[in-house]
XYZ file of C-alpha atoms in Angstrom:
265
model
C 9.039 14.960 -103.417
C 8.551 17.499 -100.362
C 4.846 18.056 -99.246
C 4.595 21.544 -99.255
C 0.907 22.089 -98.096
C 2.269 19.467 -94.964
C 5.063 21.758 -94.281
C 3.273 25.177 -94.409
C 0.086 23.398 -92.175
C 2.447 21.932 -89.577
C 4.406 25.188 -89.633
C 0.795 27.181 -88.792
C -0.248 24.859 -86.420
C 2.447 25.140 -84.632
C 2.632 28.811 -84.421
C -1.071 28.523 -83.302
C 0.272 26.298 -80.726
C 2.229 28.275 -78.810
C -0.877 30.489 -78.037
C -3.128 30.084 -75.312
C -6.593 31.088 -76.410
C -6.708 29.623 -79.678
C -7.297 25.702 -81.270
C -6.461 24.945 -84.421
C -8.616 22.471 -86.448
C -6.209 23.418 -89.966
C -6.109 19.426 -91.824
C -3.334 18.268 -93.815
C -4.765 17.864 -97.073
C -8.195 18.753 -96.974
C -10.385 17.579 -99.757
C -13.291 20.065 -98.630
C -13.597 22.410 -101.211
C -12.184 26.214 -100.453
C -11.503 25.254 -96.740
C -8.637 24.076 -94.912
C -9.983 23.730 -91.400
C -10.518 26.602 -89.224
C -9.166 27.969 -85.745
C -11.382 28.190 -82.669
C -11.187 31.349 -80.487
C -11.684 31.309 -76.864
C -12.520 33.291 -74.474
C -9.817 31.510 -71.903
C -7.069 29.605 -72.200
C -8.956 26.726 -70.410
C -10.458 26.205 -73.812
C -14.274 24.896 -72.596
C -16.882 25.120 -75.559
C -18.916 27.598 -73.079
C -15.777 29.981 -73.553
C -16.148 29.550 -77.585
C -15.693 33.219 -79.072
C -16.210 31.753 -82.458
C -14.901 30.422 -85.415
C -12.448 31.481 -88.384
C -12.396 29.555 -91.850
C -8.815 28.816 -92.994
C -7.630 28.192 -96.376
C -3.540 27.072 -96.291
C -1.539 26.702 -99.150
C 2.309 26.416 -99.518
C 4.469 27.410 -102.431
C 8.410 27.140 -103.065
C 10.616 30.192 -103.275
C 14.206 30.425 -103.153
C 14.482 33.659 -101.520
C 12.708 36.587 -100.736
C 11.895 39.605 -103.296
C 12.066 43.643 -102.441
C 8.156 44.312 -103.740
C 5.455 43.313 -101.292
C 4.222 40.021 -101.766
C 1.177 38.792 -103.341
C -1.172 35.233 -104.320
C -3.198 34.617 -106.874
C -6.301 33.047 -105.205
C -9.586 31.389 -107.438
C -11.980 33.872 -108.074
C -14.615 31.490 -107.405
C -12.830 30.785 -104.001
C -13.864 34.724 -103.313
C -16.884 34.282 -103.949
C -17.596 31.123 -101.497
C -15.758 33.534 -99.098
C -18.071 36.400 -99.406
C -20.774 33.787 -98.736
C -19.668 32.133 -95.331
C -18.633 35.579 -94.302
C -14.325 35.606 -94.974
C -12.214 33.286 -93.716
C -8.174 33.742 -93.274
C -5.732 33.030 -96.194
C -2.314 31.324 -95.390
C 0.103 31.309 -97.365
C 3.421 28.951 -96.110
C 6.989 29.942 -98.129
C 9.553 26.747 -97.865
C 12.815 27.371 -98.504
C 15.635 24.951 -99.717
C 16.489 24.532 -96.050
C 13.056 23.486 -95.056
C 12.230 26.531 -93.008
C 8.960 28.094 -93.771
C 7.786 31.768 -93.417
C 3.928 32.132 -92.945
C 2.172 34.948 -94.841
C -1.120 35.906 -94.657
C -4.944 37.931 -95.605
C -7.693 38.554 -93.879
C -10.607 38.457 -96.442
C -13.623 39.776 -94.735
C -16.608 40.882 -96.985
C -15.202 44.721 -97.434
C -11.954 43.425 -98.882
C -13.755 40.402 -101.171
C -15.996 42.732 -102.440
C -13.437 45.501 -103.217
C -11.294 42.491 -105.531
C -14.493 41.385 -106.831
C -15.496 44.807 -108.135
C -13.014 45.035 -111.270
C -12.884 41.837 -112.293
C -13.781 40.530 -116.051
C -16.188 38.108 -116.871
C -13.722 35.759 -118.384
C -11.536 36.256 -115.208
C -10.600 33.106 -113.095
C -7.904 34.216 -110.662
C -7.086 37.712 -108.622
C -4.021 38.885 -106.715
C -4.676 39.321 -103.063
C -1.713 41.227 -100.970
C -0.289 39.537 -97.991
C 1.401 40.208 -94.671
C 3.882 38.284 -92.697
C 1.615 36.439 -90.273
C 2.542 37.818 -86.703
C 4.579 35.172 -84.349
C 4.027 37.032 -81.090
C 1.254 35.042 -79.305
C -0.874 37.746 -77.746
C -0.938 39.856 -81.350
C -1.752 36.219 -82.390
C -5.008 35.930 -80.560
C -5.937 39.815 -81.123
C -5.810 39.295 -84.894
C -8.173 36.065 -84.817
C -10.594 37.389 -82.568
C -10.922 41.080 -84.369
C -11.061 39.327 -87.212
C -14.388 37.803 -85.629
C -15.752 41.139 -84.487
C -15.336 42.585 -88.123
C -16.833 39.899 -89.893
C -19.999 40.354 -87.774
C -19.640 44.200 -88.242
C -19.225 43.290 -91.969
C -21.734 40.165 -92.563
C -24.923 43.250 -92.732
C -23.221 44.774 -95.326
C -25.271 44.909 -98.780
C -23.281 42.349 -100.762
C -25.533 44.476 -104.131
C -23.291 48.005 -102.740
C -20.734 49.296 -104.542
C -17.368 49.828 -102.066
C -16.815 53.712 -102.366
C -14.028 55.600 -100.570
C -15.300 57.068 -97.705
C -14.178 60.844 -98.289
C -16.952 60.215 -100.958
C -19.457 58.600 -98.753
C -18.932 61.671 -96.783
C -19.720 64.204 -99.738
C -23.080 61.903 -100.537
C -24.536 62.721 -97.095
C -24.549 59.009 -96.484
C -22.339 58.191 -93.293
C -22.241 60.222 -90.469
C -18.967 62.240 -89.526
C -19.384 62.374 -85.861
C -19.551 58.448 -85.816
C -16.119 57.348 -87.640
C -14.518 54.697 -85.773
C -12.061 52.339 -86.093
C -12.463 48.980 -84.827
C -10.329 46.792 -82.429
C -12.045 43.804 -80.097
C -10.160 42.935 -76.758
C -10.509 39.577 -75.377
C -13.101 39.653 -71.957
C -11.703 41.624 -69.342
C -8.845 43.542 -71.428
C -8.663 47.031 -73.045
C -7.177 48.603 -76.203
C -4.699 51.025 -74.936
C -4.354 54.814 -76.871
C -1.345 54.250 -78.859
C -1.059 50.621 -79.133
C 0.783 49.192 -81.963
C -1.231 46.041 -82.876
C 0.101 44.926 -86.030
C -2.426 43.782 -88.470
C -4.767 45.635 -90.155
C -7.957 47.086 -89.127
C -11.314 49.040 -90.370
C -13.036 52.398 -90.061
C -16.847 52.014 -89.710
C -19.452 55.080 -89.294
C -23.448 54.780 -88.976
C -25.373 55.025 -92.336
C -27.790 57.795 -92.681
C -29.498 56.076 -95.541
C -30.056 52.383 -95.088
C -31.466 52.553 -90.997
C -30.706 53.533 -87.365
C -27.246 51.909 -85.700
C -26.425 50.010 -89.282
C -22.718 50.841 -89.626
C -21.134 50.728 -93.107
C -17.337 49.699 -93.344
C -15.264 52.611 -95.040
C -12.101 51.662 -95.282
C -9.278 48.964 -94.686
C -6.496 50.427 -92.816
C -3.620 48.203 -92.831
C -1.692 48.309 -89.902
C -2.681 50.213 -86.948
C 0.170 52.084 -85.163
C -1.494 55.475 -83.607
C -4.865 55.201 -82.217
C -6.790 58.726 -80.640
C -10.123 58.853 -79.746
C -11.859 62.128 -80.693
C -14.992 63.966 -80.608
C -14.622 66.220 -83.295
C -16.562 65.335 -86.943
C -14.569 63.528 -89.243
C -13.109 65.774 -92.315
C -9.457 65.596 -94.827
C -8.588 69.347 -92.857
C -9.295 67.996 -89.647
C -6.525 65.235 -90.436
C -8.454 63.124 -88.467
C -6.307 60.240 -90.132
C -3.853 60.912 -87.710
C -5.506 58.311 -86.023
C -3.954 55.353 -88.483
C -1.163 54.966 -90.964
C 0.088 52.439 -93.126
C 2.847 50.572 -92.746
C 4.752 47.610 -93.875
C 4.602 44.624 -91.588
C 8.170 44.013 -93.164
C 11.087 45.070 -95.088
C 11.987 41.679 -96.295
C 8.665 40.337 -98.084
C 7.721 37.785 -101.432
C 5.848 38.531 -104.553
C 4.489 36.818 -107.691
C 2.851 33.795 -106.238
C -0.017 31.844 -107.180
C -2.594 29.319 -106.436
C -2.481 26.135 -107.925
């Protein structure tokens, strides 16, 4: 009987492996409950624990698919899973596809506490599972590291958030008074030493923050999850819809060939 959880943890760690600036701790089989291990983040690629940028949770799971569907593809994930999540702060979902071949195709999602909190919001009482979406998991080592170590960044940004606030679209945040226009951001951490440059194409997603007017001074609230950043502008004019400010982001698919309908076990 093929091990798929072996094949979709050797195929991540060895994708992790070809990196320079990350470690992966990911364990085959992992009885700790909602974790799979977790990848280090350095600052170097001479990986010393005084170069530790931090830590990300992983949970890795593997499922069997014959071959790929047009929709985008999706994962049912525990709902009580989310909610250890929200807790510790996120961590990164894996998902591995093996095919009848044994080749394996690495999805992923990042659930920080904006995104948790957003699948959290809906759900029933009596409800034990939610669909997540997911993204084909970049290959390109240098994207690699960028995604792992803005994923850090944002779940520091996101770790003040009230977990008691409801997650309203910013354009509405805006009407309330609450966030301030001149301070809309969007978020990207370089590694020591390097720069995001205008215009960059970095291929996973990333978040717009602004200050909050109500709850104190230089507490940013998350507004939104943009989900792949292709454009990037900085500008000093106050965020509004006629300004089309979002000229600054816009969605796009990480892939024309993706999966759908999958679930946890």
């Amino acid at each position: 009987m093929v091990d798929i959880e072996k094949i979709a943890v050797s195929a991540f760690t060895n994708l992790i492996s070809r990196t320079e600036r990350l470690q992966s701790f990911a364990s085959e089989g992992d009885k700790e409950p909602h974790w799979d291990g977790s990848i280090h983040v350095y600052a170097s690629g001479k990986k010393r624990e005084k170069d530790t940028i931090g830590r990300v949770p992983l949970q890795i799971k593997g499922t069997l698919r014959n071959r790929f569907h047009p929709r985008k593809p999706t994962y049912s994930v525990r709902v009580s899973d989310l909610r250890q999540y929200l807790k510790e702060g996120g961590a990164l979902y894996i998902v591995g596809v093996i095919f009848p071949n044994g080749s394996c195709q690495l999805y992923y999602c990042s659930l920080l506490p904006y995104d948790i909190k957003q699948f959290l919001q809906n759900i029933s009482d009596h409800q034990t599972k939610k669909t997540i979406p997911l993204s084909l998991l970049p290959t390109d080592p240098q994207v690699l590291e960028n995604l792992f170590v803005t994923f850090l960044q944002d779940r520091d940004f996101q770790r003040e958030m009230d977990s008691s606030l409801e997650v309203l679209p910013f354009t509405e945040l805006l009407k309330q008074g609450k966030i301030d226009p001149y301070s809309i951001h969007l978020s990207y951490k370089a590694f020591p030493g390097e720069n995001m440059r205008p215009g960059l194409s970095i291929g996973f997603p990333c978040y717009m923050y602004a200050e909050d007017r109500v709850c104190r001074s230089g507490y940013e609230q998350c507004l939104e999850n943009v989900e792949c950043l292709h454009q990037w502008a900085d500008t000093r004019e106050p965020f509004s819809e006629d300004a089309d400010c979002r000229r600054r982001a816009e969605r796009g698919r990480s892939s024309d060939q993706s999966i759908s309908g999958l679930a946890s076990p």
